[in-house]
Coordinates of N, CA and C in Angstrom, one line a residue:
X1 N 15.5 -44.8 34.4 CA 15.8 -44.8 33.0 C 14.6 -44.7 32.2
X2 N 13.6 -45.6 32.6 CA 12.2 -45.6 31.9 C 11.7 -44.1 31.8
X3 N 11.9 -43.5 33.0 CA 11.2 -42.1 33.2 C 11.8 -41.2 32.0
X4 N 13.3 -41.5 31.7 CA 14.1 -40.7 30.8 C 13.8 -41.0 29.6
X5 N 13.3 -42.5 29.1 CA 12.6 -42.7 27.8 C 11.6 -42.1 27.5
X6 N 10.6 -42.2 28.8 CA 9.2 -41.5 28.6 C 9.4 -39.9 28.3
X7 N 10.3 -39.5 28.7 CA 10.4 -37.9 28.6 C 11.0 -37.5 27.2
X8 N 11.8 -38.5 26.6 CA 12.4 -38.4 25.4 C 11.2 -38.5 24.2
X9 N 10.4 -39.4 24.5 CA 9.4 -39.8 23.7 C 8.3 -38.8 23.4
X10 N 8.1 -38.2 24.6 CA 6.9 -37.1 24.8 C 7.8 -35.9 24.2
X11 N 8.9 -35.5 24.4 CA 9.7 -34.3 23.8 C 9.8 -34.7 22.0
X12 N 9.9 -35.7 21.7 CA 9.9 -36.1 20.1 C 8.5 -35.8 19.6
X13 N 7.4 -36.3 20.1 CA 6.1 -36.4 19.7 C 5.7 -34.7 19.6
X14 N 5.8 -33.9 20.8 CA 5.8 -32.6 20.8 C 6.6 -31.7 19.8
X15 N 7.5 -32.0 19.7 CA 8.4 -31.5 18.6 C 7.8 -31.6 17.2
X16 N 7.2 -33.0 16.9 CA 6.8 -33.2 15.8 C 5.4 -32.7 15.6
X17 N 4.7 -32.5 16.7 CA 3.3 -31.8 16.5 C 3.6 -30.2 16.1
X18 N 4.4 -29.6 16.9 CA 4.9 -28.5 16.7 C 5.5 -28.0 15.2
X19 N 6.1 -29.1 14.6 CA 6.5 -28.7 13.3 C 5.4 -28.8 12.3
X20 N 4.6 -29.8 12.8 CA 3.1 -29.9 11.6 C 2.4 -28.7 11.7
X21 N 2.3 -27.8 12.6 CA 1.6 -26.7 12.9 C 2.2 -25.6 12.3
X22 N 3.5 -25.5 12.2 CA 4.3 -24.3 11.5 C 3.8 -24.0 10.1
X23 N 3.6 -22.8 9.9 CA 3.3 -22.6 8.4 C 4.2 -22.7 7.6
X24 N 3.9 -23.0 6.4 CA 4.8 -23.2 5.2 C 5.7 -22.0 5.0
X25 N 6.9 -22.4 4.7 CA 8.0 -21.1 4.4 C 8.5 -21.2 2.8
X26 N 8.9 -20.1 2.4 CA 9.6 -20.1 1.4 C 10.7 -21.0 1.3
X27 N 10.9 -21.8 0.2 CA 12.0 -22.6 0.1 C 11.5 -24.1 0.7
X28 N 10.5 -24.1 1.4 CA 10.2 -25.7 1.8 C 9.6 -26.3 0.5
X29 N 9.7 -27.5 0.6 CA 9.4 -28.5 -0.5 C 7.9 -28.5 -0.3
X30 N 7.1 -28.4 -1.4 CA 5.9 -27.9 -1.4 C 5.0 -29.4 -1.3
X31 N 4.0 -29.6 -0.4 CA 3.4 -30.9 -0.3 C 2.8 -31.2 -1.5
X32 N 2.7 -32.6 -1.6 CA 2.1 -33.2 -2.9 C 0.9 -32.9 -2.7
X33 N 0.3 -32.7 -3.9 CA -1.3 -32.6 -4.4 C -1.5 -33.7 -5.3
X34 N -2.4 -34.3 -4.7 CA -2.8 -35.6 -5.7 C -4.5 -35.9 -5.3
X35 N -5.0 -35.2 -6.7 CA -6.6 -34.8 -6.5 C -7.2 -35.4 -7.8
X36 N -8.5 -35.2 -7.9 CA -9.1 -35.7 -9.3 C -9.6 -34.3 -9.9
X37 N -9.5 -34.2 -11.3 CA -10.0 -33.3 -12.2 C -11.8 -33.3 -12.1
X38 N -12.5 -32.3 -12.5 CA -13.8 -32.5 -12.6 C -14.3 -34.0 -13.2
X39 N -13.4 -34.3 -14.3 CA -13.9 -35.3 -14.9 C -13.3 -36.7 -14.4
X40 N -12.8 -36.6 -13.3 CA -12.2 -37.9 -12.7 C -10.9 -38.3 -12.9
X41 N -10.0 -37.3 -13.8 CA -8.4 -37.9 -14.0 C -7.9 -37.5 -12.8
X42 N -6.9 -38.1 -12.3 CA -5.8 -37.8 -11.2 C -5.0 -36.8 -11.7
X43 N -4.7 -35.8 -10.9 CA -3.8 -34.4 -11.3 C -3.0 -34.5 -10.1
X44 N -1.7 -34.5 -10.2 CA -0.6 -34.5 -9.3 C 0.4 -33.3 -9.5
X45 N 0.7 -32.5 -8.4 CA 1.4 -31.4 -8.5 C 2.9 -32.1 -9.0
X46 N 3.3 -33.1 -8.6 CA 4.7 -33.5 -8.8 C 4.8 -33.9 -10.3
X47 N 3.7 -34.0 -11.0 CA 3.8 -34.4 -12.5 C 4.0 -32.9 -13.1
X48 N 4.0 -31.9 -12.3 CA 4.3 -30.3 -13.1 C 5.7 -30.1 -12.7
X49 N 6.6 -30.9 -12.1 CA 7.8 -30.7 -11.9 C 8.4 -30.0 -13.0
X50 N 9.4 -29.0 -12.9 CA 10.0 -28.4 -14.3 C 9.4 -27.3 -14.5
X51 N 8.2 -27.3 -14.1 CA 7.4 -25.8 -14.3 C 7.3 -25.0 -13.0
X52 N 7.1 -23.5 -13.3 CA 6.4 -22.8 -12.2 C 5.1 -23.1 -12.2
X53 N 4.7 -23.3 -11.1 CA 3.2 -23.6 -10.6 C 2.6 -22.7 -9.6
X54 N 1.5 -22.1 -10.1 CA 0.5 -21.2 -9.2 C -0.5 -22.3 -8.6
X55 N -0.3 -22.6 -7.6 CA -1.4 -23.4 -6.8 C -2.5 -22.5 -6.1
X56 N -3.6 -22.4 -6.7 CA -4.8 -21.5 -6.2 C -5.5 -22.1 -5.6
X57 N -5.8 -22.1 -4.3 CA -6.9 -22.9 -3.4 C -7.9 -21.5 -3.4
X58 N -9.4 -22.1 -3.6 CA -10.4 -21.3 -3.8 C -11.5 -22.3 -3.9
X59 N -12.8 -21.5 -3.9 CA -14.1 -22.2 -3.8 C -15.2 -21.5 -4.2
X60 N -16.3 -22.1 -4.9 CA -17.5 -21.1 -5.4 C -17.9 -20.4 -4.3
X61 N -18.1 -20.8 -3.2 CA -18.8 -20.1 -1.8 C -17.7 -19.0 -1.4
X62 N -16.6 -18.6 -1.9 CA -15.9 -17.8 -1.6 C -15.8 -16.6 -2.5
X63 N -16.5 -15.4 -2.0 CA -16.5 -14.3 -2.9 C -15.2 -13.7 -3.3
X64 N -14.3 -13.4 -2.4 CA -13.0 -13.0 -2.6 C -12.3 -13.9 -3.7
X65 N -12.3 -15.2 -3.7 CA -11.9 -16.0 -4.5 C -12.5 -16.2 -6.0
X66 N -13.8 -16.0 -6.1 CA -14.4 -15.9 -7.3 C -13.9 -14.5 -7.8
X67 N -13.8 -13.5 -7.2 CA -13.5 -12.1 -7.9 C -12.0 -12.4 -8.3
X68 N -11.2 -13.1 -7.9 CA -9.9 -13.4 -8.3 C -9.7 -14.2 -9.6
X69 N -10.7 -14.8 -10.1 CA -10.9 -15.9 -11.3 C -10.5 -15.0 -12.4
X70 N -10.9 -13.8 -12.5 CA -10.8 -12.9 -13.6 C -9.5 -12.6 -13.8
X71 N -8.7 -12.4 -12.7 CA -7.3 -12.0 -12.6 C -6.3 -13.1 -13.0
X72 N -6.7 -14.2 -12.6 CA -5.9 -15.5 -13.2 C -6.1 -15.8 -14.4
X73 N -7.4 -15.7 -15.0 CA -7.7 -15.7 -16.3 C -7.0 -14.8 -17.1
X74 N -6.6 -13.6 -16.9 CA -6.0 -12.8 -17.8 C -4.3 -13.1 -17.3
X75 N -4.1 -13.4 -16.3 CA -2.5 -14.2 -16.3 C -2.5 -15.4 -17.0
X76 N -3.6 -16.1 -17.1 CA -3.3 -17.5 -18.2 C -3.3 -17.0 -19.4
X77 N -3.9 -16.1 -19.7 CA -3.9 -15.4 -21.1 C -2.6 -15.0 -21.6
X78 N -2.1 -14.1 -20.8 CA -1.0 -13.3 -20.9 C 0.4 -14.1 -21.0
X79 N 0.3 -15.1 -20.1 CA 1.4 -16.2 -19.9 C 1.0 -17.6 -20.8
X80 N 0.4 -17.3 -22.0 CA 0.1 -18.4 -22.7 C 1.3 -19.3 -23.3
X81 N 2.2 -18.1 -23.7 CA 3.3 -18.8 -24.3 C 4.1 -19.5 -23.4
X82 N 4.3 -19.4 -22.3 CA 5.0 -19.9 -21.3 C 4.4 -21.1 -20.6
X83 N 3.0 -21.2 -20.7 CA 2.0 -22.4 -20.7 C 2.4 -23.5 -21.7
X84 N 2.3 -23.1 -22.9 CA 2.6 -23.7 -24.0 C 3.9 -24.4 -24.2
X85 N 5.0 -23.6 -23.5 CA 6.3 -23.9 -23.5 C 6.6 -25.0 -22.3
X86 N 5.3 -25.2 -21.6 CA 5.5 -25.9 -20.4 C 6.6 -25.5 -19.2
X87 N 6.4 -24.2 -19.4 CA 7.5 -23.3 -18.1 C 6.5 -22.7 -17.2
X88 N 5.1 -22.7 -17.5 CA 4.4 -22.1 -16.3 C 2.6 -22.9 -16.2
X89 N 2.0 -22.9 -15.0 CA 0.8 -23.8 -15.1 C 0.3 -23.1 -13.9
X90 N -1.0 -22.9 -13.9 CA -2.0 -22.7 -12.9 C -2.8 -24.0 -12.5
X91 N -2.6 -24.2 -11.2 CA -3.3 -25.4 -10.7 C -4.3 -25.0 -9.5
X92 N -5.6 -25.1 -10.0 CA -6.8 -24.8 -8.8 C -6.9 -26.0 -8.2
X93 N -7.2 -25.7 -6.9 CA -7.6 -26.6 -5.8 C -8.8 -26.2 -5.3
X94 N -10.0 -26.5 -5.4 CA -11.4 -26.1 -5.0 C -11.4 -26.8 -3.6
X95 N -11.9 -25.7 -2.6 CA -12.4 -26.5 -1.3 C -13.9 -26.6 -1.5
X96 N -14.7 -26.6 -2.4 CA -15.8 -27.0 -2.4 C -16.1 -28.2 -1.8
X97 N -17.4 -28.6 -1.5 CA -18.1 -29.8 -1.1 C -19.0 -30.4 -2.2
X98 N -19.7 -29.4 -3.0 CA -20.8 -30.0 -3.9 C -20.0 -29.9 -5.1
X99 N -20.0 -31.1 -5.9 CA -19.1 -31.1 -7.2 C -20.2 -30.3 -8.3
X100 N -21.5 -30.4 -8.3 CA -22.3 -29.7 -9.2 C -22.0 -28.1 -9.3
X101 N -21.8 -27.7 -8.0 CA -21.6 -26.2 -7.8 C -20.2 -26.0 -8.2
X102 N -19.4 -26.7 -8.1 CA -17.8 -26.7 -8.5 C -17.6 -26.5 -9.8
X103 N -18.3 -27.5 -10.7 CA -18.3 -27.8 -12.1 C -18.9 -26.7 -12.8
X104 N -20.1 -26.0 -12.3 CA -20.9 -24.9 -12.7 C -20.1 -23.9 -12.4
X105 N -19.4 -23.5 -11.5 CA -18.4 -22.4 -11.2 C -17.3 -22.3 -12.3
X106 N -16.7 -23.6 -12.7 CA -15.9 -23.4 -13.6 C -16.1 -23.0 -14.9
X107 N -17.3 -23.1 -15.1 CA -18.0 -22.7 -16.7 C -18.5 -21.5 -16.3
X108 N -19.0 -21.2 -15.5 CA -19.6 -19.7 -15.2 C -18.4 -18.6 -15.1
X109 N -17.4 -19.1 -14.6 CA -16.0 -18.1 -14.6 C -15.0 -18.4 -15.5
X110 N -15.4 -19.1 -16.4 CA -14.5 -19.3 -17.7 C -13.3 -19.7 -17.2
X111 N -13.0 -20.9 -16.3 CA -11.8 -21.3 -15.6 C -11.4 -22.4 -16.5
X112 N -10.0 -22.0 -17.3 CA -9.7 -23.1 -18.2 C -8.4 -24.0 -18.0
X113 N -7.8 -23.6 -17.1 CA -6.5 -24.2 -16.5 C -6.9 -25.5 -15.5
X114 N -6.0 -26.4 -15.2 CA -6.4 -27.3 -14.5 C -6.9 -27.0 -13.2
X115 N -7.8 -28.0 -13.0 CA -8.5 -27.7 -11.5 C -8.8 -29.1 -11.0
X116 N -8.4 -29.2 -9.4 CA -8.8 -30.6 -8.7 C -9.5 -30.1 -7.8
X117 N -10.3 -31.2 -7.0 CA -10.8 -31.3 -5.5 C -11.1 -32.6 -5.5
X118 N -11.2 -32.7 -3.7 CA -11.4 -33.9 -3.1 C -13.1 -33.6 -2.5
X119 N -13.6 -32.5 -2.7 CA -14.8 -32.3 -2.1 C -15.1 -32.6 -0.7
X120 N -13.9 -32.2 -0.3 CA -13.8 -32.6 1.4 C -13.8 -31.1 2.2
X121 N -14.2 -30.0 1.4 CA -14.1 -28.8 2.1 C -13.0 -28.5 3.2
X122 N -13.2 -27.8 4.2 CA -12.1 -27.7 5.1 C -11.2 -28.7 5.7
X123 N -12.0 -30.0 5.3 CA -11.4 -31.3 5.9 C -10.5 -32.0 5.0
X124 N -10.2 -31.4 3.9 CA -9.4 -31.8 2.9 C -8.0 -32.1 3.4
X125 N -7.4 -33.4 3.3 CA -5.9 -33.5 3.5 C -4.8 -32.5 2.9
X126 N -5.1 -32.1 1.6 CA -4.6 -31.0 1.0 C -4.3 -29.8 1.6
X127 N -5.8 -29.4 2.0 CA -5.8 -28.2 2.6 C -5.2 -28.2 3.8
X128 N -4.9 -29.3 4.9 CA -4.3 -29.5 6.1 C -2.8 -29.3 5.7
X129 N -2.5 -30.1 4.8 CA -0.9 -30.2 4.5 C -0.4 -28.8 4.0
X130 N -1.3 -28.0 3.4 CA -0.7 -26.5 3.3 C -1.0 -25.5 4.4
X131 N -1.6 -25.9 5.4 CA -2.1 -25.2 6.6 C -3.1 -24.1 6.1
X132 N -3.9 -24.3 5.7 CA -4.8 -23.0 5.0 C -5.8 -22.8 6.1
X133 N -5.8 -21.5 6.3 CA -6.6 -21.0 7.4 C -7.8 -20.0 6.8
X134 N -7.7 -19.7 5.7 CA -8.4 -18.9 4.9 C -8.3 -18.7 3.5
X135 N -9.4 -18.4 2.5 CA -9.5 -18.4 1.1 C -9.5 -16.8 0.8
X136 N -9.1 -16.4 -0.3 CA -8.2 -17.3 -1.2 C -6.8 -17.6 -0.5
X137 N -6.1 -18.3 -1.0 CA -4.7 -18.7 -0.6 C -4.0 -19.4 -1.7
X138 N -2.9 -19.0 -1.9 CA -2.1 -19.5 -3.0 C -0.7 -19.7 -2.7
X139 N 0.2 -20.5 -3.4 CA 1.8 -20.7 -3.4 C 1.9 -20.7 -5.0
X140 N 3.1 -20.1 -4.9 CA 4.0 -20.4 -6.1 C 5.2 -21.5 -5.9
X141 N 5.0 -22.6 -6.7 CA 6.1 -23.5 -6.7 C 6.9 -23.4 -7.9
X142 N 8.3 -23.4 -7.5 CA 9.1 -23.5 -8.6 C 9.5 -24.9 -9.4
X143 N 10.3 -24.7 -10.1 CA 10.6 -25.7 -11.3 C 11.2 -27.1 -10.2
X144 N 11.7 -26.9 -9.4 CA 12.5 -27.8 -8.2 C 11.3 -28.5 -7.3
X145 N 10.2 -27.8 -7.3 CA 9.0 -28.2 -6.3 C 9.2 -27.6 -5.1
X146 N 10.0 -26.5 -5.0 CA 10.0 -25.8 -3.9 C 9.1 -24.4 -3.8
X147 N 8.6 -24.2 -2.6 CA 7.9 -22.7 -2.6 C 8.5 -21.5 -2.7
X148 N 8.3 -20.9 -3.8 CA 9.0 -19.5 -4.0 C 8.2 -18.3 -3.6
X149 N 7.0 -18.5 -3.2 CA 6.1 -17.5 -2.9 C 4.9 -18.1 -2.1
X150 N 4.3 -17.1 -1.2 CA 3.2 -17.4 -0.5 C 2.2 -16.4 -0.2
X151 N 1.2 -16.7 -0.9 CA -0.1 -15.9 -0.9 C -0.2 -14.5 -1.2
X152 N 0.6 -14.3 -2.5 CA 0.5 -13.1 -3.4 C -0.8 -12.9 -4.1
X153 N -1.2 -11.8 -4.3 CA -2.6 -11.5 -5.0 C -2.6 -10.3 -5.8
X154 N -3.1 -10.0 -6.7 CA -3.3 -9.0 -7.4 C -1.9 -8.8 -8.2
X155 N -1.5 -7.4 -8.3 CA -0.4 -7.0 -9.1 C 1.0 -7.8 -8.5
X156 N 1.5 -7.7 -7.0 CA 2.1 -8.3 -6.4 C 2.6 -10.0 -7.1
X157 N 1.3 -10.5 -7.2 CA 1.6 -12.0 -7.9 C 1.8 -12.0 -9.2
X158 N 0.9 -11.1 -10.1 CA 1.5 -11.0 -11.4 C 3.0 -10.7 -11.7
X159 N 3.2 -9.6 -11.1 CA 4.6 -9.0 -11.1 C 5.6 -10.2 -10.7
X160 N 5.3 -11.1 -9.8 CA 6.2 -12.1 -9.4 C 6.4 -13.2 -10.7
X161 N 5.1 -13.5 -11.1 CA 5.0 -14.7 -12.0 C 5.9 -14.0 -13.5
X162 N 5.5 -12.7 -13.8 CA 6.2 -12.3 -14.6 C 7.7 -12.2 -14.7
X163 N 8.2 -11.9 -13.3 CA 9.8 -12.0 -12.9 C 10.2 -13.4 -13.3
X164 N 9.4 -14.2 -12.8 CA 10.0 -15.8 -12.8 C 10.0 -16.2 -14.3
X165 N 9.0 -15.8 -14.9 CA 8.8 -16.3 -16.3 C 9.8 -15.7 -17.4
X166 N 9.9 -14.3 -17.1 CA 10.9 -13.6 -18.2 C 10.1 -12.5 -18.6
X167 N 10.4 -11.8 -19.8 CA 10.2 -10.6 -20.1 C 8.6 -10.6 -20.8
X168 N 7.6 -10.1 -19.8 CA 6.2 -10.0 -20.2 C 5.9 -8.7 -19.9
X169 N 5.2 -7.7 -20.4 CA 4.8 -6.7 -20.3 C 3.5 -6.7 -19.2
X170 N 3.4 -6.2 -17.8 CA 2.4 -6.2 -17.3 C 1.5 -5.0 -17.6
X171 N 0.3 -5.3 -17.7 CA -0.7 -4.4 -18.1 C -1.8 -4.4 -17.1
X172 N -1.8 -5.1 -15.9 CA -2.9 -5.4 -15.0 C -2.9 -4.0 -14.2
X173 N -4.2 -3.9 -13.9 CA -4.6 -2.7 -13.1 C -4.5 -3.1 -11.4
X174 N -4.8 -2.2 -10.5 CA -4.6 -2.5 -9.3 C -5.6 -3.2 -8.5
X175 N -5.5 -4.7 -8.9 CA -6.6 -5.4 -8.1 C -6.5 -5.2 -6.5
X176 N -7.9 -5.5 -6.1 CA -7.7 -5.4 -4.3 C -7.8 -6.8 -3.8
X177 N -7.4 -6.9 -2.6 CA -7.4 -8.1 -1.8 C -8.2 -8.3 -0.9
X178 N -9.0 -9.4 -0.7 CA -10.2 -9.7 0.3 C -9.8 -11.0 0.9
X179 N -10.3 -11.5 1.8 CA -10.2 -13.0 2.2 C -11.6 -13.2 2.8
X180 N -11.9 -14.8 2.9 CA -12.9 -15.4 3.5 C -12.4 -16.3 4.4
X181 N -13.0 -16.3 5.8 CA -12.7 -17.3 6.8 C -13.6 -18.3 6.7
X182 N -13.2 -19.5 7.2 CA -14.0 -20.7 7.3 C -15.3 -20.2 8.3

């Protein structure tokens, strides 16, 4: 009997560890993000429930991430009415480890949407909960807190957001997709 219980416990632990290593899937509940803004205010993904949220994981040291910031800025401008109507938001999550570089990057790249970081680089619990293996990485979270799309970039991302928000003309050119691994 003792052996049977030991086997059951080991199986449960193995199954739990396997589940933790599974990539996120569309339809999954988005893991909570609770980090600080550059000015030290707490920002939580759950506080944005009811909105479509593009969670953009990036870092100032990641050239492809930096390259995407102009595209995200255009999207934020194009969907300004949806942002004002509390229907859409972009939430930046930086995997930087140097606050000064991060804050300077926000100014340099004219990033005006909400930004957060714990400055823990790849050791960030949020990066681990989203199972991030490379940057740039993003998820689109629906109004109910569920993952609606994973790792879309360029025109496919813009089109997806536009389709979710409603009638918005798509004028973006054909951006390229690059990635940076740790």
